Structure formats: structure tokens, C-alpha cells
GROMACS .gro file of N, CA and C in nm:
model
  546
    1MET      N    1   0.076  -0.070   0.007
    1MET     CA    2   0.020   0.003  -0.002
    1MET      C    3   0.119   0.153   0.039
    2LYS      N    4   0.095   0.212  -0.089
    2LYS     CA    5   0.124   0.294  -0.046
    2LYS      C    6   0.096   0.437   0.018
    3ARG      N    7   0.228   0.431   0.093
    3ARG     CA    8   0.192   0.585   0.198
    3ARG      C    9   0.168   0.727   0.114
    4THR      N   10   0.035   0.811   0.131
    4THR     CA   11   0.021   0.932   0.091
    4THR      C   12   0.099   0.991   0.200
    5LYS      N   13   0.138   1.175   0.149
    5LYS     CA   14   0.193   1.249   0.212
    5LYS      C   15   0.144   1.386   0.220
    6GLU      N   16   0.073   1.434   0.358
    6GLU     CA   17   0.049   1.604   0.349
    6GLU      C   18   0.129   1.625   0.290
    7LYS      N   19   0.146   1.724   0.191
    7LYS     CA   20   0.198   1.904   0.200
    7LYS      C   21   0.191   1.957   0.293
    8VAL      N   22   0.313   1.958   0.377
    8VAL     CA   23   0.341   2.062   0.517
    8VAL      C   24   0.445   2.154   0.491
    9THR      N   25   0.422   2.295   0.484
    9THR     CA   26   0.515   2.320   0.450
    9THR      C   27   0.550   2.414   0.587
   10ILE      N   28   0.707   2.449   0.626
   10ILE     CA   29   0.714   2.508   0.732
   10ILE      C   30   0.842   2.642   0.711
   11LYS      N   31   0.818   2.714   0.759
   11LYS     CA   32   0.894   2.882   0.734
   11LYS      C   33   0.990   2.849   0.707
   12GLU      N   34   1.046   2.789   0.908
   12GLU     CA   35   1.145   2.762   0.818
   12GLU      C   36   1.194   2.593   0.944
   13LEU      N   37   1.303   2.527   0.931
   13LEU     CA   38   1.325   2.376   0.998
   13LEU      C   39   1.483   2.422   1.065
   14ARG      N   40   1.478   2.383   1.188
   14ARG     CA   41   1.618   2.388   1.265
   14ARG      C   42   1.630   2.294   1.302
   15VAL      N   43   1.679   2.180   1.229
   15VAL     CA   44   1.711   2.019   1.353
   15VAL      C   45   1.876   2.029   1.381
   16LEU      N   46   1.931   1.920   1.426
   16LEU     CA   47   2.053   1.918   1.451
   16LEU      C   48   2.127   1.848   1.329
   17GLY      N   49   2.046   1.724   1.262
   17GLY     CA   50   2.036   1.659   1.159
   17GLY      C   51   1.998   1.526   1.131
   18SER      N   52   1.994   1.437   1.010
   18SER     CA   53   1.946   1.338   0.985
   18SER      C   54   1.896   1.228   1.136
   19TYR      N   55   1.738   1.162   1.071
   19TYR     CA   56   1.757   1.115   1.213
   19TYR      C   57   1.842   0.960   1.223
   20GLY      N   58   1.850   0.919   1.145
   20GLY     CA   59   1.969   0.861   1.127
   20GLY      C   60   2.113   0.801   1.091
   21LYS      N   61   2.165   0.939   1.089
   21LYS     CA   62   2.260   0.966   1.130
   21LYS      C   63   2.335   1.000   1.253
   22MET      N   64   2.505   1.017   1.227
   22MET     CA   65   2.587   1.030   1.358
   22MET      C   66   2.582   1.228   1.342
   23TYR      N   67   2.598   1.291   1.488
   23TYR     CA   68   2.604   1.382   1.516
   23TYR      C   69   2.704   1.473   1.422
   24ASP      N   70   2.767   1.521   1.346
   24ASP     CA   71   2.843   1.534   1.278
   24ASP      C   72   3.005   1.616   1.382
   25ASN      N   73   2.951   1.605   1.483
   25ASN     CA   74   3.090   1.677   1.577
   25ASN      C   75   3.135   1.524   1.684
   26ALA      N   76   3.128   1.423   1.645
   26ALA     CA   77   3.123   1.277   1.729
   26ALA      C   78   3.179   1.330   1.877
   27GLU      N   79   3.274   1.465   1.856
   27GLU     CA   80   3.373   1.447   2.041
   27GLU      C   81   3.256   1.493   2.083
   28ILE      N   82   3.199   1.586   2.077
   28ILE     CA   83   3.043   1.690   2.099
   28ILE      C   84   2.936   1.525   2.146
   29TYR      N   85   2.908   1.453   2.070
   29TYR     CA   86   2.802   1.389   2.096
   29TYR      C   87   2.872   1.260   1.972
   30PRO      N   88   2.890   1.155   2.064
   30PRO     CA   89   2.989   1.059   1.960
   30PRO      C   90   2.857   0.867   1.970
   31HIS      N   91   2.694   0.966   1.900
   31HIS     CA   92   2.562   0.880   1.898
   31HIS      C   93   2.509   0.876   1.808
   32SER      N   94   2.443   0.827   1.701
   32SER     CA   95   2.300   0.890   1.617
   32SER      C   96   2.240   0.962   1.695
   33LEU      N   97   2.158   1.078   1.635
   33LEU     CA   98   2.070   1.142   1.647
   33LEU      C   99   1.926   1.070   1.691
   34ARG      N  100   1.933   0.938   1.635
   34ARG     CA  101   1.789   0.853   1.649
   34ARG      C  102   1.815   0.860   1.841
   35LYS      N  103   1.943   0.782   1.807
   35LYS     CA  104   1.915   0.780   1.977
   35LYS      C  105   1.925   0.872   2.053
   36LEU      N  106   1.982   0.976   2.093
   36LEU     CA  107   1.939   1.123   2.117
   36LEU      C  108   1.817   1.121   2.137
   37SER      N  109   1.717   1.112   1.992
   37SER     CA  110   1.622   1.188   2.004
   37SER      C  111   1.509   1.073   2.066
   38LYS      N  112   1.511   0.953   2.099
   38LYS     CA  113   1.471   0.843   2.188
   38LYS      C  114   1.503   0.889   2.325
   39ASP      N  115   1.604   0.903   2.359
   39ASP     CA  116   1.678   0.920   2.518
   39ASP      C  117   1.647   1.053   2.528
   40VAL      N  118   1.532   1.145   2.421
   40VAL     CA  119   1.553   1.268   2.544
   40VAL      C  120   1.380   1.270   2.564
   41LYS      N  121   1.286   1.179   2.460
   41LYS     CA  122   1.144   1.079   2.483
   41LYS      C  123   1.156   1.089   2.582
   42LYS      N  124   1.276   0.988   2.616
   42LYS     CA  125   1.256   0.885   2.772
   42LYS      C  126   1.280   0.981   2.910
   43SER      N  127   1.259   1.124   2.878
   43SER     CA  128   1.309   1.168   2.938
   43SER      C  129   1.409   1.115   3.056
   44ASP      N  130   1.549   1.115   2.952
   44ASP     CA  131   1.686   1.113   2.994
   44ASP      C  132   1.760   1.196   3.046
   45THR      N  133   1.764   1.306   3.169
   45THR     CA  134   1.824   1.403   3.213
   45THR      C  135   1.967   1.456   3.093
   46THR      N  136   2.052   1.332   3.084
   46THR     CA  137   2.185   1.394   3.044
   46THR      C  138   2.117   1.403   2.887
   47ALA      N  139   2.038   1.329   2.843
   47ALA     CA  140   2.017   1.359   2.719
   47ALA      C  141   1.912   1.468   2.702
   48ILE      N  142   1.776   1.511   2.724
   48ILE     CA  143   1.786   1.619   2.731
   48ILE      C  144   1.887   1.774   2.753
   49ALA      N  145   2.001   1.777   2.876
   49ALA     CA  146   2.071   1.839   2.867
   49ALA      C  147   2.197   1.839   2.754
   50ILE      N  148   2.173   1.767   2.676
   50ILE     CA  149   2.282   1.699   2.564
   50ILE      C  150   2.180   1.803   2.430
   51ALA      N  151   2.101   1.738   2.428
   51ALA     CA  152   1.998   1.851   2.339
   51ALA      C  153   1.995   1.964   2.302
   52ALA      N  154   1.954   2.010   2.434
   52ALA     CA  155   1.959   2.156   2.480
   52ALA      C  156   2.055   2.263   2.502
   53LEU      N  157   2.166   2.161   2.453
   53LEU     CA  158   2.259   2.228   2.467
   53LEU      C  159   2.316   2.250   2.335
   54LEU      N  160   2.300   2.189   2.261
   54LEU     CA  161   2.302   2.153   2.048
   54LEU      C  162   2.210   2.271   2.027
   55LEU      N  163   2.056   2.221   2.046
   55LEU     CA  164   2.006   2.302   2.023
   55LEU      C  165   1.996   2.453   2.013
   56SER      N  166   2.013   2.503   2.168
   56SER     CA  167   2.059   2.618   2.132
   56SER      C  168   2.197   2.656   2.107
   57GLN      N  169   2.206   2.673   2.004
   57GLN     CA  170   2.385   2.669   1.988
   57GLN      C  171   2.297   2.687   1.789
   58ILE      N  172   2.190   2.656   1.772
   58ILE     CA  173   2.114   2.662   1.563
   58ILE      C  174   2.043   2.754   1.635
   59LEU      N  175   1.911   2.760   1.773
   59LEU     CA  176   1.794   2.901   1.763
   59LEU      C  177   1.860   3.003   1.751
   60THR      N  178   1.778   3.122   1.731
   60THR     CA  179   1.784   3.229   1.689
   60THR      C  180   1.781   3.312   1.843
   61PRO      N  181   1.805   3.420   1.854
   61PRO     CA  182   1.796   3.476   1.991
   61PRO      C  183   1.673   3.564   1.970
   62ASN      N  184   1.615   3.557   2.066
   62ASN     CA  185   1.494   3.619   2.134
   62ASN      C  186   1.371   3.527   2.079
   63ALA      N  187   1.404   3.397   2.088
   63ALA     CA  188   1.334   3.311   2.022
   63ALA      C  189   1.193   3.248   2.122
   64VAL      N  190   1.070   3.252   2.072
   64VAL     CA  191   0.971   3.194   2.194
   64VAL      C  192   0.986   3.027   2.171
   65LEU      N  193   0.945   3.002   2.254
   65LEU     CA  194   0.931   2.840   2.273
   65LEU      C  195   0.837   2.753   2.224
   66ILE      N  196   0.790   2.728   2.211
   66ILE     CA  197   0.610   2.644   2.252
   66ILE      C  198   0.635   2.493   2.198
   67PRO      N  199   0.660   2.365   2.318
   67PRO     CA  200   0.693   2.227   2.322
   67PRO      C  201   0.528   2.172   2.290
   68VAL      N  202   0.595   2.116   2.200
   68VAL     CA  203   0.470   2.040   2.157
   68VAL      C  204   0.387   1.877   2.225
   69PRO      N  205   0.311   1.910   2.290
   69PRO     CA  206   0.244   1.813   2.345
   69PRO      C  207   0.236   1.642   2.311
   70GLN      N  208   0.279   1.503   2.378
   70GLN     CA  209   0.303   1.422   2.307
   70GLN      C  210   0.173   1.373   2.355
   71SER      N  211   0.168   1.237   2.309
   71SER     CA  212   0.078   1.182   2.297
   71SER      C  213  -0.001   1.137   2.442
   72SER      N  214   0.033   1.135   2.559
   72SER     CA  215  -0.057   1.163   2.732
   72SER      C  216  -0.147   1.315   2.666
   73GLY      N  217  -0.074   1.403   2.571
   73GLY     CA  218  -0.207   1.471   2.580
   73GLY      C  219  -0.107   1.677   2.617
   74ASN      N  220   0.017   1.619   2.706
   74ASN     CA  221   0.048   1.749   2.806
   74ASN      C  222   0.197   1.756   2.731
   75ALA      N  223   0.256   1.846   2.718
   75ALA     CA  224   0.403   1.852   2.714
   75ALA      C  225   0.477   1.826   2.792
   76GLU      N  226   0.575   1.672   2.776
   76GLU     CA  227   0.666   1.631   2.938
   76GLU      C  228   0.817   1.724   2.893
   77TYR      N  229   0.842   1.567   2.771
   77TYR     CA  230   0.978   1.590   2.768
   77TYR      C  231   1.010   1.718   2.663
   78THR      N  232   0.943   1.748   2.581
   78THR     CA  233   0.965   1.903   2.529
   78THR      C  234   0.945   2.020   2.605
   79LEU      N  235   0.887   2.014   2.686
   79LEU     CA  236   0.882   2.124   2.790
   79LEU      C  237   1.002   2.103   2.862
   80GLU      N  238   1.063   1.977   2.906
   80GLU     CA  239   1.136   1.939   2.957
   80GLU      C  240   1.315   2.018   2.916
   81LEU      N  241   1.281   1.996   2.815
   81LEU     CA  242   1.415   2.049   2.672
   81LEU      C  243   1.409   2.172   2.647
   82ALA      N  244   1.248   2.239   2.661
   82ALA     CA  245   1.247   2.439   2.621
   82ALA      C  246   1.318   2.465   2.736
   83ASN      N  247   1.255   2.428   2.874
   83ASN     CA  248   1.329   2.479   2.963
   83ASN      C  249   1.461   2.484   2.987
   84THR      N  250   1.521   2.378   2.986
   84THR     CA  251   1.682   2.386   2.953
   84THR      C  252   1.701   2.437   2.848
   85ILE      N  253   1.661   2.470   2.737
   85ILE     CA  254   1.717   2.584   2.661
   85ILE      C  255   1.746   2.715   2.702
   86ARG      N  256   1.607   2.734   2.759
   86ARG     CA  257   1.575   2.880   2.847
   86ARG      C  258   1.723   2.875   2.973
   87ILE      N  259   1.714   2.791   2.955
   87ILE     CA  260   1.791   2.853   3.114
   87ILE      C  261   1.973   2.833   3.040
   88ILE      N  262   1.976   2.782   2.946
   88ILE     CA  263   2.140   2.758   2.874
   88ILE      C  264   2.098   2.928   2.762
   89ARG      N  265   2.047   2.967   2.706
   89ARG     CA  266   2.030   3.044   2.653
   89ARG      C  267   2.010   3.177   2.703
   90GLN      N  268   1.919   3.168   2.829
   90GLN     CA  269   1.854   3.269   2.876
   90GLN      C  270   1.767   3.429   2.801
   91ASP      N  271   1.765   3.417   2.619
   91ASP     CA  272   1.717   3.535   2.575
   91ASP      C  273   1.615   3.488   2.527
   92CYS      N  274   1.600   3.336   2.564
   92CYS     CA  275   1.440   3.306   2.520
   92CYS      C  276   1.317   3.304   2.618
   93GLU      N  277   1.193   3.266   2.485
   93GLU     CA  278   1.134   3.230   2.645
   93GLU      C  279   1.049   3.115   2.594
   94VAL      N  280   0.986   3.031   2.730
   94VAL     CA  281   0.847   2.875   2.694
   94VAL      C  282   0.739   2.952   2.735
   95VAL      N  283   0.680   2.950   2.607
   95VAL     CA  284   0.541   2.921   2.651
   95VAL      C  285   0.471   2.801   2.581
   96ASP      N  286   0.432   2.703   2.744
   96ASP     CA  287   0.394   2.616   2.723
   96ASP      C  288   0.188   2.653   2.686
   97ILE      N  289   0.184   2.658   2.559
   97ILE     CA  290   0.033   2.685   2.599
   97ILE      C  291  -0.036   2.554   2.519
   98LEU      N  292  -0.007   2.455   2.452
   98LEU     CA  293  -0.031   2.377   2.355
   98LEU      C  294  -0.098   2.229   2.428
   99SER      N  295  -0.222   2.221   2.397
   99SER     CA  296  -0.236   2.052   2.521
   99SER      C  297  -0.353   1.997   2.360
  100GLY      N  298  -0.316   1.882   2.408
  100GLY     CA  299  -0.436   1.773   2.364
  100GLY      C  300  -0.482   1.696   2.438
  101THR      N  301  -0.580   1.581   2.347
  101THR     CA  302  -0.594   1.466   2.396
  101THR      C  303  -0.498   1.336   2.360
  102PRO      N  304  -0.523   1.302   2.501
  102PRO     CA  305  -0.492   1.124   2.515
  102PRO      C  306  -0.485   1.078   2.392
  103ARG      N  307  -0.354   1.026   2.331
  103ARG     CA  308  -0.436   0.936   2.170
  103ARG      C  309  -0.292   0.843   2.222
  104LYS      N  310  -0.292   0.733   2.048
  104LYS     CA  311  -0.214   0.621   2.057
  104LYS      C  312  -0.051   0.716   2.002
  105LYS      N  313  -0.015   0.669   2.039
  105LYS     CA  314   0.121   0.732   1.978
  105LYS      C  315   0.159   0.677   1.806
  106LEU      N  316   0.145   0.813   1.761
  106LEU     CA  317   0.181   0.855   1.621
  106LEU      C  318   0.250   0.724   1.574
  107TYR      N  319   0.352   0.722   1.620
  107TYR     CA  320   0.471   0.550   1.562
  107TYR      C  321   0.429   0.453   1.563
  108ASP      N  322   0.326   0.456   1.678
  108ASP     CA  323   0.237   0.314   1.665
  108ASP      C  324   0.109   0.320   1.571
  109ILE      N  325   0.058   0.433   1.540
  109ILE     CA  326  -0.082   0.447   1.455
  109ILE      C  327  -0.058   0.404   1.290
  110LYS      N  328   0.141   0.485   1.257
  110LYS     CA  329   0.147   0.440   1.200
  110LYS      C  330   0.195   0.330   1.059
  111LYS      N  331   0.233   0.213   1.251
  111LYS     CA  332   0.253   0.009   1.166
  111LYS      C  333   0.120  -0.012   1.162
  112VAL      N  334   0.023   0.044   1.143
  112VAL     CA  335  -0.088  -0.011   1.146
  112VAL      C  336  -0.142   0.070   1.035
  113LYS      N  337  -0.168   0.199   0.970
  113LYS     CA  338  -0.239   0.219   0.914
  113LYS      C  339  -0.106   0.289   0.780
  114SER      N  340  -0.161   0.274   0.646
  114SER     CA  341  -0.122   0.356   0.546
  114SER      C  342  -0.075   0.508   0.525
  115SER      N  343  -0.191   0.556   0.633
  115SER     CA  344  -0.211   0.740   0.621
  115SER      C  345  -0.267   0.749   0.774
  116LEU      N  346  -0.167   0.913   0.815
  116LEU     CA  347  -0.207   0.974   0.922
  116LEU      C  348  -0.382   1.012   0.918
  117LYS      N  349  -0.438   1.026   0.822
  117LYS     CA  350  -0.582   1.091   0.738
  117LYS      C  351  -0.603   1.002   0.861
  118GLY      N  352  -0.727   1.091   0.899
  118GLY     CA  353  -0.870   1.091   1.019
  118GLY      C  354  -0.831   1.110   1.156
  119VAL      N  355  -0.730   1.097   1.182
  119VAL     CA  356  -0.666   1.073   1.292
  119VAL      C  357  -0.674   1.198   1.361
  120ARG      N  358  -0.713   1.206   1.488
  120ARG     CA  359  -0.717   1.318   1.555
  120ARG      C  360  -0.658   1.330   1.664
  121THR      N  361  -0.591   1.428   1.691
  121THR     CA  362  -0.504   1.472   1.811
  121THR      C  363  -0.516   1.572   1.825
  122GLY      N  364  -0.635   1.594   1.869
  122GLY     CA  365  -0.714   1.699   1.955
  122GLY      C  366  -0.652   1.847   2.029
  123LEU      N  367  -0.508   1.880   1.916
  123LEU     CA  368  -0.434   1.993   1.992
  123LEU      C  369  -0.564   2.128   1.968
  124ARG      N  370  -0.504   2.191   2.091
  124ARG     CA  371  -0.562   2.278   2.079
  124ARG      C  372  -0.509   2.385   2.201
  125VAL      N  373  -0.527   2.506   2.218
  125VAL     CA  374  -0.466   2.602   2.308
  125VAL      C  375  -0.565   2.612   2.429
  126LYS      N  376  -0.429   2.539   2.538
  126LYS     CA  377  -0.507   2.574   2.659
  126LYS      C  378  -0.576   2.692   2.723
  127GLU      N  379  -0.733   2.685   2.776
  127GLU     CA  380  -0.803   2.785   2.795
  127GLU      C  381  -0.729   2.875   2.882
  128SER      N  382  -0.654   2.833   2.966
  128SER     CA  383  -0.577   2.922   3.098
  128SER      C  384  -0.497   3.033   3.043
  129ALA      N  385  -0.466   2.948   2.880
  129ALA     CA  386  -0.346   3.054   2.823
  129ALA      C  387  -0.364   3.172   2.857
  130ASP      N  388  -0.242   3.265   2.906
  130ASP     CA  389  -0.230   3.394   2.864
  130ASP      C  390  -0.148   3.438   2.851
  131CYS      N  391  -0.131   3.417   2.684
  131CYS     CA  392   0.012   3.513   2.675
  131CYS      C  393   0.010   3.553   2.509
  132LYS      N  394  -0.107   3.576   2.480
  132LYS     CA  395  -0.091   3.669   2.331
  132LYS      C  396   0.006   3.742   2.328
  133GLU      N  397   0.005   3.874   2.395
  133GLU     CA  398   0.106   3.979   2.390
  133GLU      C  399   0.266   3.898   2.358
  134THR      N  400   0.298   3.840   2.435
  134THR     CA  401   0.427   3.773   2.411
  134THR      C  402   0.439   3.700   2.300
  135LEU      N  403   0.335   3.658   2.267
  135LEU     CA  404   0.350   3.581   2.130
  135LEU      C  405   0.307   3.674   1.975
  136GLN      N  406   0.235   3.778   2.007
  136GLN     CA  407   0.263   3.915   1.941
  136GLN      C  408   0.373   4.008   1.927
  137ALA      N  409   0.404   3.984   1.995
  137ALA     CA  410   0.562   4.064   2.076
  137ALA      C  411   0.670   4.041   1.982
  138HIS      N  412   0.697   3.874   1.961
  138HIS     CA  413   0.774   3.797   1.876
  138HIS      C  414   0.765   3.786   1.762
  139SER      N  415   0.895   3.704   1.622
  139SER     CA  416   0.875   3.726   1.490
  139SER      C  417   0.959   3.604   1.514
  140ASP      N  418   1.034   3.561   1.591
  140ASP     CA  419   1.014   3.399   1.589
  140ASP      C  420   1.022   3.352   1.721
  141ILE      N  421   0.907   3.292   1.638
  141ILE     CA  422   0.797   3.150   1.759
  141ILE      C  423   0.905   3.032   1.635
  142PHE      N  424   0.888   2.904   1.770
  142PHE     CA  425   0.919   2.809   1.726
  142PHE      C  426   0.856   2.688   1.794
  143LEU      N  427   0.788   2.578   1.662
  143LEU     CA  428   0.770   2.476   1.808
  143LEU      C  429   0.862   2.360   1.803
  144LEU      N  430   0.866   2.276   1.940
  144LEU     CA  431   0.977   2.243   1.964
  144LEU      C  432   0.917   2.083   1.966
  145ASP      N  433   1.005   2.024   1.913
  145ASP     CA  434   0.958   1.884   1.915
  145ASP      C  435   1.079   1.826   1.893
  146ASN      N  436   1.100   1.618   1.944
  146ASN     CA  437   1.220   1.594   1.899
  146ASN      C  438   1.276   1.505   1.792
  147VAL      N  439   1.118   1.446   1.727
  147VAL     CA  440   1.158   1.435   1.557
  147VAL      C  441   1.041   1.490   1.471
  148VAL      N  442   1.112   1.503   1.354
  148VAL     CA  443   1.024   1.550   1.237
  148VAL      C  444   1.010   1.464   1.117
  149ASN      N  445   0.910   1.367   1.137
  149ASN     CA  446   0.892   1.330   0.998
  149ASN      C  447   0.826   1.314   0.901
  150THR      N  448   0.684   1.338   0.944
  150THR     CA  449   0.584   1.352   0.797
  150THR      C  450   0.545   1.489   0.818
  151GLY      N  451   0.558   1.604   0.972
  151GLY     CA  452   0.479   1.727   0.993
  151GLY      C  453   0.357   1.697   0.979
  152PHE      N  454   0.296   1.583   1.067
  152PHE     CA  455   0.157   1.602   1.100
  152PHE      C  456   0.117   1.665   1.186
  153THR      N  457   0.202   1.660   1.351
  153THR     CA  458   0.223   1.693   1.443
  153THR      C  459   0.188   1.898   1.416
  154PHE      N  460   0.292   1.923   1.359
  154PHE     CA  461   0.347   2.013   1.340
  154PHE      C  462   0.228   2.123   1.272
  155ALA      N  463   0.173   2.047   1.189
  155ALA     CA  464   0.077   2.080   1.149
  155ALA      C  465  -0.093   2.126   1.171
  156ARG      N  466  -0.114   1.982   1.290
  156ARG     CA  467  -0.214   2.060   1.358
  156ARG      C  468  -0.180   2.150   1.502
  157ALA      N  469  -0.041   2.145   1.536
  157ALA     CA  470  -0.003   2.245   1.616
  157ALA      C  471  -0.058   2.397   1.557
  158ARG      N  472  -0.018   2.435   1.411
  158ARG     CA  473  -0.013   2.554   1.374
  158ARG      C  474  -0.165   2.575   1.330
  159LYS      N  475  -0.248   2.505   1.363
  159LYS     CA  476  -0.375   2.487   1.250
  159LYS      C  477  -0.408   2.585   1.462
  160ALA      N  478  -0.399   2.480   1.594
  160ALA     CA  479  -0.460   2.526   1.694
  160ALA      C  480  -0.378   2.707   1.728
  161LEU      N  481  -0.292   2.731   1.689
  161LEU     CA  482  -0.222   2.878   1.741
  161LEU      C  483  -0.274   2.942   1.624
  162ARG      N  484  -0.343   2.927   1.519
  162ARG     CA  485  -0.351   3.054   1.436
  162ARG      C  486  -0.403   3.171   1.499
  163LYS      N  487  -0.520   3.130   1.565
  163LYS     CA  488  -0.592   3.245   1.620
  163LYS      C  489  -0.530   3.355   1.702
  164TYR      N  490  -0.414   3.272   1.767
  164TYR     CA  491  -0.284   3.361   1.869
  164TYR      C  492  -0.119   3.440   1.788
  165ILE      N  493  -0.153   3.374   1.653
  165ILE     CA  494   0.041   3.419   1.642
  165ILE      C  495  -0.021   3.449   1.495
  166LYS      N  496  -0.046   3.516   1.405
  166LYS     CA  497  -0.003   3.586   1.264
  166LYS      C  498   0.059   3.521   1.187
  167ILE      N  499   0.207   3.556   1.243
  167ILE     CA  500   0.287   3.439   1.156
  167ILE      C  501   0.315   3.301   1.187
  168GLU      N  502   0.368   3.246   1.058
  168GLU     CA  503   0.422   3.162   1.058
  168GLU      C  504   0.500   3.075   1.158
  169PRO      N  505   0.503   2.977   1.278
  169PRO     CA  506   0.524   2.919   1.332
  169PRO      C  507   0.728   2.870   1.274
  170SER      N  508   0.797   2.861   1.339
  170SER     CA  509   0.876   2.771   1.246
  170SER      C  510   0.916   2.668   1.343
  171LEU      N  511   0.962   2.557   1.344
  171LEU     CA  512   1.038   2.443   1.383
  171LEU      C  513   1.161   2.405   1.436
  172LEU      N  514   1.205   2.339   1.567
  172LEU     CA  515   1.291   2.358   1.602
  172LEU      C  516   1.285   2.173   1.667
  173ALA      N  517   1.400   2.099   1.607
  173ALA     CA  518   1.349   1.990   1.678
  173ALA      C  519   1.498   1.883   1.651
  174ILE      N  520   1.510   1.811   1.714
  174ILE     CA  521   1.674   1.712   1.756
  174ILE      C  522   1.687   1.669   1.636
  175SER      N  523   1.632   1.585   1.584
  175SER     CA  524   1.650   1.558   1.436
  175SER      C  525   1.535   1.564   1.291
  176ALA      N  526   1.552   1.507   1.166
  176ALA     CA  527   1.436   1.503   1.150
  176ALA      C  528   1.448   1.372   1.021
  177THR      N  529   1.384   1.280   1.018
  177THR     CA  530   1.376   1.123   0.925
  177THR      C  531   1.365   1.180   0.803
  178SER      N  532   1.452   1.047   0.702
  178SER     CA  533   1.445   1.047   0.582
  178SER      C  534   1.341   1.087   0.506
  179ASN      N  535   1.199   1.039   0.558
  179ASN     CA  536   1.102   1.117   0.554
  179ASN      C  537   1.054   1.170   0.531
  180TRP      N  538   1.132   1.326   0.566
  180TRP     CA  539   1.047   1.426   0.577
  180TRP      C  540   1.157   1.509   0.490
  181LEU      N  541   1.343   1.465   0.492
  181LEU     CA  542   1.425   1.515   0.428
  181LEU      C  543   1.375   1.492   0.299
  182ASN      N  544   1.380   1.393   0.222
  182ASN     CA  545   1.330   1.337   0.113
  182ASN      C  546   1.174   1.421   0.063
   0.00000   0.00000   0.00000
């Protein structure tokens, strides 16, 4: 069965490299970005610190980071990663405003289905979100995730944020799969 791919455009994508490849400086991180992405997903504090240090070097000054929620419906490891980047950079802000309906992991859904069409992530802006001024005052807004594969989560997050931000957000991630890069 042929896999259909939605066309997702992103203002700017900043990643450390390709998911299956080694980080380009083995002295700094001697493993694949796949390992780093998975260890961050496990909330491994060492991996989060390493990823935050590396991502902080490719992030634009004075950026706003919006962590993408996980399958639990909350931003967990992405929030830890964003807060660690903020500690390192000190010039960026973290705005945790997205939440979602708990669901199966997209990876597990993709193993069974040939397409993510019809999958509901239920991403929305939290009712308690009070950050409209912060978001509208910044021109560099990044959604933060560990891996970019199809752009599905990014597209859903961008749609949820439309009434809060008028500019297109960018995406900051540890790695991108060959599925995205091709």
C-alpha cells in the first residue's frame, strides 16, 4: 500500500541533522541523532541536557519556544527540553500553551495504518493560556519537538495556534527522518 503524504510547509526548519545519522561532531556527541531523540523521549536528563545545549546553538536570539504535546496530551519531555534551552540561552521564552487529547503514539498508528489521515490529535490552546501579547510581540516562534517525520503534529499545532499568532511558526527539532528530508 502506497503511503500518502500531506504537503506540509514550514517557515523554517532547524534540526541537528538526519534522524539515522551520527551527529556531525563525534567529540561532542558520539552517537546517532536517533539515539538522542529516543533518549530525550524517555525523559533521560543527560540526553535532554545534551540536546538542549546543541539546539541552543542553532536557535535564533530572543525566540519563543512552544513545546509540542506528546501522546499523553501534555508537553512533557518537550517542555523539559524547552526549559533547559531557556536556562542555557537566557534570551528565549517558553510558552507551554498547547494540550491535546490523549491518544496512541503516532508511531504505533503508522505501523497499522498507511496514512495518518483521519487521526485526531485534538491539539488546542489551553483555556488558561495568557500569552497572546508575548506571542504577538515576537517574530521568531518555534514549535519544539524531538523528531520531524511527516509534519503531521506540526500542522495540527500550527492550526491550533492560528488565532493566537499571525506569523508562521518555525520548527526546532533534534532530528528529521529521511521521510521528511526527501
